[in-house]
Amino acid sequence: RKKVTLNTLNNLYKKGEPITMLTAHDYPSGLFVEKGGVDTCLVGDSLGMVTLGYNSTNPVTMDDMIRHCQAVCRGAKSPFIVCDMPFGSYEASIEDAVRNAVRLIAEGNAEAVKLEGGKEMAETIKAITKVGIPVLGHIGLTPQRQSSLGGFRVQGKTMKDAKYLLEDALALQEAGCYGIVLEAMPKEVASFITSQLNILTIGIGAGNGCSGQVLVQQDMLGAFDKFVPKFCKVYADISSIAVNAVKNYTADVKSRKFPDDEKNCYKMKSGEDKKLQ
Ligand code: KIV
Ligand code: NA
């Protein structure tokens, strides 16, 4: 596959061709993104929930993101790689934010970073883009702020809230974001925001009027046990395929059907085995 760059994404946006984004958290999920022809891969901090098993994304560290981003990059060679800035890595100061964004690129191998928040993050985003790191914004349902949002809740349901979202989107564009993730908001709101911008939008739970779509890979593969968001389409039932395979393995070992003498075993050189008697 041909390497996807920021130019490729901007060309898709200009042509009006939907951009595909999917998360990956390790080498195998990175390979799936590569082989499935996805344009841009998000090493999301959903890592914390669907891969590390935490109840939120908040415990995820910079070291977690760097290690997992490196693994994804070994599998996903063609997609444009975006890495999430984890909770706590960019809020306290602009210096922190720039230093940590640089680490995700220099150590993690990412090509762009994503961070959550609206106009209050504009100065931070300006500083990161100034050192040559592309930034993807993220507004609407911002999971790192779930405590103050009162949980994982749909945003922008009233005209007043929709207006705030539009103001945030315009501030992020002005700050230099190359695109914005719009998460969990009515389709009309996301479509309107998209129409008011001249940078691409990537929707998740935001309807079919965005410039592209993103899903969490474990959610769409049916590999996460705790919940499936309403907006997610589930394309496979990986969990039951895996559990059935494990059950078959367990039964085979218990009944000595596995390992098979012919298929799964090494043999001594001919005649040598006799000497063991
Ligand atoms: O962490 C993540 O996977 C994300 C997407 C849901 C947009 O931020
Ligand atoms: Na995220």
PDB file of C-alpha atoms and ligand atoms in Angstrom:
ATOM      1  CA  ARG A   1       0.000   0.000   0.000  1.00  0.00           C
ATOM      2  CA  LYS A   2       0.997   3.583  -0.640  1.00  0.00           C
ATOM      3  CA  LYS A   3       1.883   5.619   2.459  1.00  0.00           C
ATOM      4  CA  VAL A   4      -0.946   7.932   3.522  1.00  0.00           C
ATOM      5  CA  THR A   5       0.203  11.427   4.481  1.00  0.00           C
ATOM      6  CA  LEU A   6      -1.535  14.558   5.716  1.00  0.00           C
ATOM      7  CA  ASN A   7      -1.709  15.646   2.048  1.00  0.00           C
ATOM      8  CA  THR A   8      -3.510  12.420   1.150  1.00  0.00           C
ATOM      9  CA  LEU A   9      -6.077  13.082   3.883  1.00  0.00           C
ATOM     10  CA  ASN A  10      -6.554  16.701   2.826  1.00  0.00           C
ATOM     11  CA  ASN A  11      -7.031  15.587  -0.786  1.00  0.00           C
ATOM     12  CA  LEU A  12      -9.711  13.087   0.260  1.00  0.00           C
ATOM     13  CA  TYR A  13     -11.372  15.886   2.242  1.00  0.00           C
ATOM     14  CA  LYS A  14     -11.305  18.236  -0.764  1.00  0.00           C
ATOM     15  CA  LYS A  15     -12.719  15.541  -3.047  1.00  0.00           C
ATOM     16  CA  GLY A  16     -15.484  14.813  -0.547  1.00  0.00           C
ATOM     17  CA  GLU A  17     -14.398  11.181  -0.265  1.00  0.00           C
ATOM     18  CA  PRO A  18     -15.054   9.848   3.251  1.00  0.00           C
ATOM     19  CA  ILE A  19     -11.899   9.308   5.319  1.00  0.00           C
ATOM     20  CA  THR A  20     -11.634   6.033   7.245  1.00  0.00           C
ATOM     21  CA  MET A  21     -10.050   6.045  10.670  1.00  0.00           C
ATOM     22  CA  LEU A  22      -9.837   3.105  13.069  1.00  0.00           C
ATOM     23  CA  THR A  23      -8.033   2.642  16.368  1.00  0.00           C
ATOM     24  CA  ALA A  24      -5.258   0.133  16.986  1.00  0.00           C
ATOM     25  CA  HIS A  25      -3.410  -0.563  20.222  1.00  0.00           C
ATOM     26  CA  ASP A  26      -0.823  -3.207  19.384  1.00  0.00           C
ATOM     27  CA  TYR A  27       0.949  -5.031  16.539  1.00  0.00           C
ATOM     28  CA  PRO A  28      -1.902  -7.380  15.501  1.00  0.00           C
ATOM     29  CA  SER A  29      -4.563  -4.670  15.576  1.00  0.00           C
ATOM     30  CA  GLY A  30      -2.163  -2.447  13.630  1.00  0.00           C
ATOM     31  CA  LEU A  31      -1.840  -5.194  11.006  1.00  0.00           C
ATOM     32  CA  PHE A  32      -5.647  -5.394  10.691  1.00  0.00           C
ATOM     33  CA  VAL A  33      -5.787  -1.651  10.043  1.00  0.00           C
ATOM     34  CA  GLU A  34      -2.999  -1.993   7.454  1.00  0.00           C
ATOM     35  CA  LYS A  35      -4.554  -4.958   5.657  1.00  0.00           C
ATOM     36  CA  GLY A  36      -8.096  -3.563   5.895  1.00  0.00           C
ATOM     37  CA  GLY A  37      -7.103  -0.481   3.909  1.00  0.00           C
ATOM     38  CA  VAL A  38      -7.813   2.141   6.578  1.00  0.00           C
ATOM     39  CA  ASP A  39      -6.584   5.671   5.722  1.00  0.00           C
ATOM     40  CA  THR A  40      -5.549   6.847   9.165  1.00  0.00           C
ATOM     41  CA  CYS A  41      -4.951   4.934  12.378  1.00  0.00           C
ATOM     42  CA  LEU A  42      -5.637   6.304  15.845  1.00  0.00           C
ATOM     43  CA  VAL A  43      -3.632   4.973  18.748  1.00  0.00           C
ATOM     44  CA  GLY A  44      -6.378   6.123  21.092  1.00  0.00           C
ATOM     45  CA  ASP A  45      -6.272   6.280  24.859  1.00  0.00           C
ATOM     46  CA  SER A  46      -9.328   4.002  24.643  1.00  0.00           C
ATOM     47  CA  LEU A  47      -6.306   1.714  25.130  1.00  0.00           C
ATOM     48  CA  GLY A  48      -6.961   2.149  28.854  1.00  0.00           C
ATOM     49  CA  MET A  49     -10.431   0.674  28.687  1.00  0.00           C
ATOM     50  CA  VAL A  50     -10.514  -1.872  25.864  1.00  0.00           C
ATOM     51  CA  THR A  51      -6.906  -3.148  25.963  1.00  0.00           C
ATOM     52  CA  LEU A  52      -5.743  -2.533  29.551  1.00  0.00           C
ATOM     53  CA  GLY A  53      -9.120  -3.086  31.243  1.00  0.00           C
ATOM     54  CA  TYR A  54      -9.398   0.131  33.275  1.00  0.00           C
ATOM     55  CA  ASN A  55     -12.821   1.716  33.881  1.00  0.00           C
ATOM     56  CA  SER A  56     -11.790   4.974  32.207  1.00  0.00           C
ATOM     57  CA  THR A  57      -9.061   6.418  29.997  1.00  0.00           C
ATOM     58  CA  ASN A  58      -7.676   8.530  32.845  1.00  0.00           C
ATOM     59  CA  PRO A  59      -5.005   6.119  34.213  1.00  0.00           C
ATOM     60  CA  VAL A  60      -3.237   5.829  30.828  1.00  0.00           C
ATOM     61  CA  THR A  61       0.343   7.172  30.956  1.00  0.00           C
ATOM     62  CA  MET A  62       2.717   8.658  28.390  1.00  0.00           C
ATOM     63  CA  ASP A  63       4.841   5.505  28.610  1.00  0.00           C
ATOM     64  CA  ASP A  64       1.741   3.382  27.843  1.00  0.00           C
ATOM     65  CA  MET A  65       0.955   5.488  24.775  1.00  0.00           C
ATOM     66  CA  ILE A  66       4.554   5.440  23.512  1.00  0.00           C
ATOM     67  CA  ARG A  67       4.998   1.691  23.867  1.00  0.00           C
ATOM     68  CA  HIS A  68       1.647   0.881  22.237  1.00  0.00           C
ATOM     69  CA  CYS A  69       2.151   3.429  19.464  1.00  0.00           C
ATOM     70  CA  GLN A  70       5.502   1.826  18.603  1.00  0.00           C
ATOM     71  CA  ALA A  71       3.825  -1.585  18.383  1.00  0.00           C
ATOM     72  CA  VAL A  72       1.003  -0.257  16.179  1.00  0.00           C
ATOM     73  CA  CYS A  73       3.531   1.364  13.827  1.00  0.00           C
ATOM     74  CA  ARG A  74       5.277  -1.996  13.309  1.00  0.00           C
ATOM     75  CA  GLY A  75       2.000  -3.386  11.953  1.00  0.00           C
ATOM     76  CA  ALA A  76       0.346  -0.357  10.353  1.00  0.00           C
ATOM     77  CA  LYS A  77       2.969   0.868   7.860  1.00  0.00           C
ATOM     78  CA  SER A  78       0.721   2.745   5.416  1.00  0.00           C
ATOM     79  CA  PRO A  79      -1.939   4.593   7.433  1.00  0.00           C
ATOM     80  CA  PHE A  80      -1.306   8.093   8.788  1.00  0.00           C
ATOM     81  CA  ILE A  81      -0.649   7.459  12.503  1.00  0.00           C
ATOM     82  CA  VAL A  82      -2.236   9.701  15.138  1.00  0.00           C
ATOM     83  CA  CYS A  83      -1.481   9.164  18.827  1.00  0.00           C
ATOM     84  CA  ASP A  84      -3.674  10.406  21.687  1.00  0.00           C
ATOM     85  CA  MET A  85      -2.131  12.618  24.342  1.00  0.00           C
ATOM     86  CA  PRO A  86      -3.171  10.896  27.588  1.00  0.00           C
ATOM     87  CA  PHE A  87      -4.931  12.624  30.488  1.00  0.00           C
ATOM     88  CA  GLY A  88      -2.472  14.762  32.446  1.00  0.00           C
ATOM     89  CA  SER A  89       0.116  15.063  29.697  1.00  0.00           C
ATOM     90  CA  TYR A  90      -0.947  18.448  28.252  1.00  0.00           C
ATOM     91  CA  GLU A  91      -3.237  20.319  30.676  1.00  0.00           C
ATOM     92  CA  ALA A  92      -0.905  21.705  33.363  1.00  0.00           C
ATOM     93  CA  SER A  93       1.318  23.782  31.102  1.00  0.00           C
ATOM     94  CA  ILE A  94       2.098  24.492  27.469  1.00  0.00           C
ATOM     95  CA  GLU A  95       5.686  23.320  28.097  1.00  0.00           C
ATOM     96  CA  ASP A  96       4.384  19.930  29.276  1.00  0.00           C
ATOM     97  CA  ALA A  97       2.159  19.674  26.240  1.00  0.00           C
ATOM     98  CA  VAL A  98       4.928  20.450  23.722  1.00  0.00           C
ATOM     99  CA  ARG A  99       7.420  18.140  25.437  1.00  0.00           C
ATOM    100  CA  ASN A 100       4.943  15.262  25.535  1.00  0.00           C
ATOM    101  CA  ALA A 101       3.710  15.796  21.973  1.00  0.00           C
ATOM    102  CA  VAL A 102       7.363  15.662  20.866  1.00  0.00           C
ATOM    103  CA  ARG A 103       7.825  12.351  22.753  1.00  0.00           C
ATOM    104  CA  LEU A 104       4.834  10.766  20.971  1.00  0.00           C
ATOM    105  CA  ILE A 105       6.427  11.663  17.625  1.00  0.00           C
ATOM    106  CA  ALA A 106      10.107  11.089  18.455  1.00  0.00           C
ATOM    107  CA  GLU A 107       9.756   7.981  20.634  1.00  0.00           C
ATOM    108  CA  GLY A 108       6.302   6.678  19.740  1.00  0.00           C
ATOM    109  CA  ASN A 109       6.693   7.050  15.959  1.00  0.00           C
ATOM    110  CA  ALA A 110       3.359   8.872  15.572  1.00  0.00           C
ATOM    111  CA  GLU A 111       2.864  11.424  12.789  1.00  0.00           C
ATOM    112  CA  ALA A 112       0.275  13.561  14.576  1.00  0.00           C
ATOM    113  CA  VAL A 113      -1.203  13.918  18.057  1.00  0.00           C
ATOM    114  CA  LYS A 114      -4.779  14.261  19.270  1.00  0.00           C
ATOM    115  CA  LEU A 115      -5.909  16.048  22.395  1.00  0.00           C
ATOM    116  CA  GLU A 116      -9.311  16.725  23.915  1.00  0.00           C
ATOM    117  CA  GLY A 117     -10.922  20.099  24.505  1.00  0.00           C
ATOM    118  CA  GLY A 118     -12.220  23.284  22.910  1.00  0.00           C
ATOM    119  CA  LYS A 119     -11.172  26.925  22.914  1.00  0.00           C
ATOM    120  CA  GLU A 120      -9.404  26.581  26.274  1.00  0.00           C
ATOM    121  CA  MET A 121      -6.826  24.386  24.469  1.00  0.00           C
ATOM    122  CA  ALA A 122      -6.197  26.847  21.618  1.00  0.00           C
ATOM    123  CA  GLU A 123      -2.893  28.259  22.950  1.00  0.00           C
ATOM    124  CA  THR A 124      -1.597  24.749  23.660  1.00  0.00           C
ATOM    125  CA  ILE A 125      -2.488  23.589  20.138  1.00  0.00           C
ATOM    126  CA  LYS A 126      -0.791  26.649  18.625  1.00  0.00           C
ATOM    127  CA  ALA A 127       2.397  25.833  20.523  1.00  0.00           C
ATOM    128  CA  ILE A 128       2.379  22.185  19.397  1.00  0.00           C
ATOM    129  CA  THR A 129       1.699  23.001  15.743  1.00  0.00           C
ATOM    130  CA  LYS A 130       4.445  25.660  15.879  1.00  0.00           C
ATOM    131  CA  VAL A 131       7.076  22.935  16.386  1.00  0.00           C
ATOM    132  CA  GLY A 132       5.783  21.077  13.332  1.00  0.00           C
ATOM    133  CA  ILE A 133       3.481  18.508  14.890  1.00  0.00           C
ATOM    134  CA  PRO A 134       0.037  18.165  13.272  1.00  0.00           C
ATOM    135  CA  VAL A 135      -2.790  18.239  15.821  1.00  0.00           C
ATOM    136  CA  LEU A 136      -6.188  16.567  15.591  1.00  0.00           C
ATOM    137  CA  GLY A 137      -8.739  18.202  17.896  1.00  0.00           C
ATOM    138  CA  HIS A 138     -11.491  16.337  19.773  1.00  0.00           C
ATOM    139  CA  ILE A 139     -14.728  17.905  20.999  1.00  0.00           C
ATOM    140  CA  GLY A 140     -18.203  16.787  22.042  1.00  0.00           C
ATOM    141  CA  LEU A 141     -18.009  13.807  24.362  1.00  0.00           C
ATOM    142  CA  THR A 142     -14.444  14.036  25.648  1.00  0.00           C
ATOM    143  CA  PRO A 143     -13.914  10.853  27.696  1.00  0.00           C
ATOM    144  CA  GLN A 144     -10.972  12.242  29.700  1.00  0.00           C
ATOM    145  CA  ARG A 145     -13.452  14.763  31.171  1.00  0.00           C
ATOM    146  CA  GLN A 146     -16.170  12.220  31.907  1.00  0.00           C
ATOM    147  CA  SER A 147     -16.285  13.160  35.592  1.00  0.00           C
ATOM    148  CA  SER A 148     -17.251  16.742  34.868  1.00  0.00           C
ATOM    149  CA  LEU A 149     -19.517  15.737  31.973  1.00  0.00           C
ATOM    150  CA  GLY A 150     -21.391  13.394  34.336  1.00  0.00           C
ATOM    151  CA  GLY A 151     -20.360  10.222  32.472  1.00  0.00           C
ATOM    152  CA  PHE A 152     -20.275   9.200  28.813  1.00  0.00           C
ATOM    153  CA  ARG A 153     -23.086  11.474  27.584  1.00  0.00           C
ATOM    154  CA  VAL A 154     -24.216  12.825  24.250  1.00  0.00           C
ATOM    155  CA  GLN A 155     -23.292  16.517  23.817  1.00  0.00           C
ATOM    156  CA  GLY A 156     -24.847  19.407  21.876  1.00  0.00           C
ATOM    157  CA  LYS A 157     -28.488  18.409  22.273  1.00  0.00           C
ATOM    158  CA  THR A 158     -29.671  22.012  22.717  1.00  0.00           C
ATOM    159  CA  MET A 159     -29.059  24.990  20.434  1.00  0.00           C
ATOM    160  CA  LYS A 160     -27.073  26.654  23.223  1.00  0.00           C
ATOM    161  CA  ASP A 161     -24.733  23.667  23.590  1.00  0.00           C
ATOM    162  CA  ALA A 162     -24.476  23.221  19.813  1.00  0.00           C
ATOM    163  CA  LYS A 163     -23.329  26.858  19.558  1.00  0.00           C
ATOM    164  CA  TYR A 164     -20.578  26.236  22.114  1.00  0.00           C
ATOM    165  CA  LEU A 165     -19.433  23.223  20.082  1.00  0.00           C
ATOM    166  CA  LEU A 166     -19.297  25.327  16.906  1.00  0.00           C
ATOM    167  CA  GLU A 167     -17.306  28.038  18.732  1.00  0.00           C
ATOM    168  CA  ASP A 168     -14.899  25.378  19.984  1.00  0.00           C
ATOM    169  CA  ALA A 169     -14.519  23.914  16.490  1.00  0.00           C
ATOM    170  CA  LEU A 170     -13.772  27.331  14.992  1.00  0.00           C
ATOM    171  CA  ALA A 171     -11.233  28.038  17.763  1.00  0.00           C
ATOM    172  CA  LEU A 172      -9.487  24.720  17.081  1.00  0.00           C
ATOM    173  CA  GLN A 173      -9.350  25.462  13.352  1.00  0.00           C
ATOM    174  CA  GLU A 174      -7.943  28.915  14.092  1.00  0.00           C
ATOM    175  CA  ALA A 175      -5.344  27.349  16.440  1.00  0.00           C
ATOM    176  CA  GLY A 176      -4.041  25.223  13.571  1.00  0.00           C
ATOM    177  CA  CYS A 177      -5.688  21.791  13.944  1.00  0.00           C
ATOM    178  CA  TYR A 178      -5.664  19.848  10.665  1.00  0.00           C
ATOM    179  CA  GLY A 179      -8.932  18.217  11.668  1.00  0.00           C
ATOM    180  CA  ILE A 180     -11.340  17.648  14.551  1.00  0.00           C
ATOM    181  CA  VAL A 181     -12.923  14.506  15.988  1.00  0.00           C
ATOM    182  CA  LEU A 182     -16.612  15.125  16.749  1.00  0.00           C
ATOM    183  CA  GLU A 183     -17.788  12.591  19.334  1.00  0.00           C
ATOM    184  CA  ALA A 184     -21.334  11.753  20.404  1.00  0.00           C
ATOM    185  CA  MET A 185     -23.486  14.620  19.156  1.00  0.00           C
ATOM    186  CA  PRO A 186     -26.622  14.826  17.017  1.00  0.00           C
ATOM    187  CA  LYS A 187     -26.016  14.379  13.297  1.00  0.00           C
ATOM    188  CA  GLU A 188     -27.399  17.849  12.489  1.00  0.00           C
ATOM    189  CA  VAL A 189     -24.893  19.509  14.823  1.00  0.00           C
ATOM    190  CA  ALA A 190     -21.882  17.597  13.423  1.00  0.00           C
ATOM    191  CA  SER A 191     -22.980  18.227   9.821  1.00  0.00           C
ATOM    192  CA  PHE A 192     -23.427  21.929  10.504  1.00  0.00           C
ATOM    193  CA  ILE A 193     -20.029  22.220  12.203  1.00  0.00           C
ATOM    194  CA  THR A 194     -18.436  20.353   9.260  1.00  0.00           C
ATOM    195  CA  SER A 195     -20.079  22.763   6.805  1.00  0.00           C
ATOM    196  CA  GLN A 196     -18.690  25.764   8.704  1.00  0.00           C
ATOM    197  CA  LEU A 197     -15.078  24.561   8.704  1.00  0.00           C
ATOM    198  CA  ASN A 198     -12.381  24.328   6.068  1.00  0.00           C
ATOM    199  CA  ILE A 199     -10.591  21.478   7.858  1.00  0.00           C
ATOM    200  CA  LEU A 200     -11.741  17.860   7.966  1.00  0.00           C
ATOM    201  CA  THR A 201     -13.952  16.373  10.676  1.00  0.00           C
ATOM    202  CA  ILE A 202     -13.943  12.755  11.851  1.00  0.00           C
ATOM    203  CA  GLY A 203     -17.188  11.614  13.432  1.00  0.00           C
ATOM    204  CA  ILE A 204     -17.838   8.992  16.077  1.00  0.00           C
ATOM    205  CA  GLY A 205     -21.476   8.900  17.078  1.00  0.00           C
ATOM    206  CA  ALA A 206     -21.918  12.081  15.072  1.00  0.00           C
ATOM    207  CA  GLY A 207     -23.796  10.915  11.976  1.00  0.00           C
ATOM    208  CA  ASN A 208     -22.970  10.635   8.303  1.00  0.00           C
ATOM    209  CA  GLY A 209     -22.251  14.292   7.548  1.00  0.00           C
ATOM    210  CA  CYS A 210     -18.643  14.368   8.757  1.00  0.00           C
ATOM    211  CA  SER A 211     -15.583  14.203   6.467  1.00  0.00           C
ATOM    212  CA  GLY A 212     -14.714  10.793   7.879  1.00  0.00           C
ATOM    213  CA  GLN A 213     -15.546   8.228  10.543  1.00  0.00           C
ATOM    214  CA  VAL A 214     -13.657   6.600  13.400  1.00  0.00           C
ATOM    215  CA  LEU A 215     -14.517   3.610  15.587  1.00  0.00           C
ATOM    216  CA  VAL A 216     -12.697   1.798  18.353  1.00  0.00           C
ATOM    217  CA  GLN A 217     -11.467  -1.437  16.774  1.00  0.00           C
ATOM    218  CA  GLN A 218     -12.376  -3.713  19.721  1.00  0.00           C
ATOM    219  CA  ASP A 219     -15.918  -2.302  19.719  1.00  0.00           C
ATOM    220  CA  MET A 220     -16.491  -2.907  15.993  1.00  0.00           C
ATOM    221  CA  LEU A 221     -14.882  -6.367  16.153  1.00  0.00           C
ATOM    222  CA  GLY A 222     -17.025  -7.443  19.098  1.00  0.00           C
ATOM    223  CA  ALA A 223     -13.933  -7.935  21.238  1.00  0.00           C
ATOM    224  CA  PHE A 224     -14.851  -5.745  24.230  1.00  0.00           C
ATOM    225  CA  ASP A 225     -17.104  -7.225  26.902  1.00  0.00           C
ATOM    226  CA  LYS A 226     -18.352  -4.298  28.983  1.00  0.00           C
ATOM    227  CA  PHE A 227     -20.642  -2.308  26.635  1.00  0.00           C
ATOM    228  CA  VAL A 228     -21.182  -1.365  23.004  1.00  0.00           C
ATOM    229  CA  PRO A 229     -22.029   2.299  22.385  1.00  0.00           C
ATOM    230  CA  LYS A 230     -25.276   2.871  20.448  1.00  0.00           C
ATOM    231  CA  PHE A 231     -23.349   4.571  17.632  1.00  0.00           C
ATOM    232  CA  CYS A 232     -21.085   1.588  17.016  1.00  0.00           C
ATOM    233  CA  LYS A 233     -21.762  -0.916  14.241  1.00  0.00           C
ATOM    234  CA  VAL A 234     -20.431  -4.343  15.199  1.00  0.00           C
ATOM    235  CA  TYR A 235     -18.863  -6.069  12.165  1.00  0.00           C
ATOM    236  CA  ALA A 236     -17.701  -9.315  13.771  1.00  0.00           C
ATOM    237  CA  ASP A 237     -18.042 -11.434  16.886  1.00  0.00           C
ATOM    238  CA  ILE A 238     -14.354 -11.942  17.628  1.00  0.00           C
ATOM    239  CA  SER A 239     -15.062 -12.617  21.274  1.00  0.00           C
ATOM    240  CA  SER A 240     -17.150 -15.745  20.627  1.00  0.00           C
ATOM    241  CA  ILE A 241     -14.736 -16.973  17.927  1.00  0.00           C
ATOM    242  CA  ALA A 242     -11.870 -16.662  20.428  1.00  0.00           C
ATOM    243  CA  VAL A 243     -13.789 -18.165  23.361  1.00  0.00           C
ATOM    244  CA  ASN A 244     -14.877 -21.150  21.237  1.00  0.00           C
ATOM    245  CA  ALA A 245     -11.308 -21.729  20.128  1.00  0.00           C
ATOM    246  CA  VAL A 246     -10.100 -21.638  23.740  1.00  0.00           C
ATOM    247  CA  LYS A 247     -12.862 -24.073  24.788  1.00  0.00           C
ATOM    248  CA  ASN A 248     -11.862 -26.470  21.998  1.00  0.00           C
ATOM    249  CA  TYR A 249      -8.238 -26.252  23.041  1.00  0.00           C
ATOM    250  CA  THR A 250      -9.154 -26.966  26.669  1.00  0.00           C
ATOM    251  CA  ALA A 251     -11.236 -29.990  25.650  1.00  0.00           C
ATOM    252  CA  ASP A 252      -8.465 -31.279  23.345  1.00  0.00           C
ATOM    253  CA  VAL A 253      -5.835 -31.102  26.087  1.00  0.00           C
ATOM    254  CA  LYS A 254      -8.104 -32.742  28.658  1.00  0.00           C
ATOM    255  CA  SER A 255      -8.876 -35.591  26.217  1.00  0.00           C
ATOM    256  CA  ARG A 256      -5.272 -35.869  24.932  1.00  0.00           C
ATOM    257  CA  LYS A 257      -6.433 -35.074  21.408  1.00  0.00           C
ATOM    258  CA  PHE A 258      -3.836 -32.311  21.375  1.00  0.00           C
ATOM    259  CA  PRO A 259      -0.944 -32.356  20.616  1.00  0.00           C
ATOM    260  CA  ASP A 260      -1.295 -34.751  17.672  1.00  0.00           C
ATOM    261  CA  ASP A 261       1.643 -37.178  17.194  1.00  0.00           C
ATOM    262  CA  GLU A 262       1.851 -36.503  13.464  1.00  0.00           C
ATOM    263  CA  LYS A 263       0.930 -32.822  13.159  1.00  0.00           C
ATOM    264  CA  ASN A 264       2.267 -31.164  16.285  1.00  0.00           C
ATOM    265  CA  CYS A 265       5.313 -33.194  17.373  1.00  0.00           C
ATOM    266  CA  TYR A 266       9.045 -33.270  16.628  1.00  0.00           C
ATOM    267  CA  LYS A 267      10.622 -36.603  15.742  1.00  0.00           C
ATOM    268  CA  MET A 268      14.035 -38.026  16.621  1.00  0.00           C
ATOM    269  CA  LYS A 269      16.342 -39.021  13.778  1.00  0.00           C
ATOM    270  CA  SER A 270      15.332 -42.443  12.449  1.00  0.00           C
ATOM    271  CA  GLY A 271      16.352 -45.290  14.720  1.00  0.00           C
ATOM    272  CA  GLU A 272      17.378 -42.985  17.564  1.00  0.00           C
ATOM    273  CA  ASP A 273      14.075 -43.392  19.361  1.00  0.00           C
ATOM    274  CA  LYS A 274      14.746 -47.145  19.817  1.00  0.00           C
ATOM    275  CA  LYS A 275      17.722 -46.281  22.027  1.00  0.00           C
ATOM    276  CA  LEU A 276      15.393 -44.664  24.559  1.00  0.00           C
ATOM    277  CA  GLN A 277      13.804 -48.018  25.431  1.00  0.00           C
TER     278      GLN A 277
HETATM  279  O1  KIV B   1      -9.318   6.924  22.350  1.00  0.00           O
HETATM  280  C1  KIV B   1      -9.984   6.758  21.314  1.00  0.00           C
HETATM  281  O2  KIV B   1     -10.096   5.644  20.762  1.00  0.00           O
HETATM  282  C2  KIV B   1     -10.647   7.940  20.735  1.00  0.00           C
HETATM  283  C3  KIV B   1     -11.667   7.713  19.675  1.00  0.00           C
HETATM  284  C4  KIV B   1     -12.888   7.102  20.265  1.00  0.00           C
HETATM  285  C5  KIV B   1     -11.973   8.959  18.936  1.00  0.00           C
HETATM  286  O3  KIV B   1     -10.373   9.024  21.158  1.00  0.00           O
HETATM  287 NA    NA B   2      -9.183   9.090  23.088  1.00  0.00          NA
END
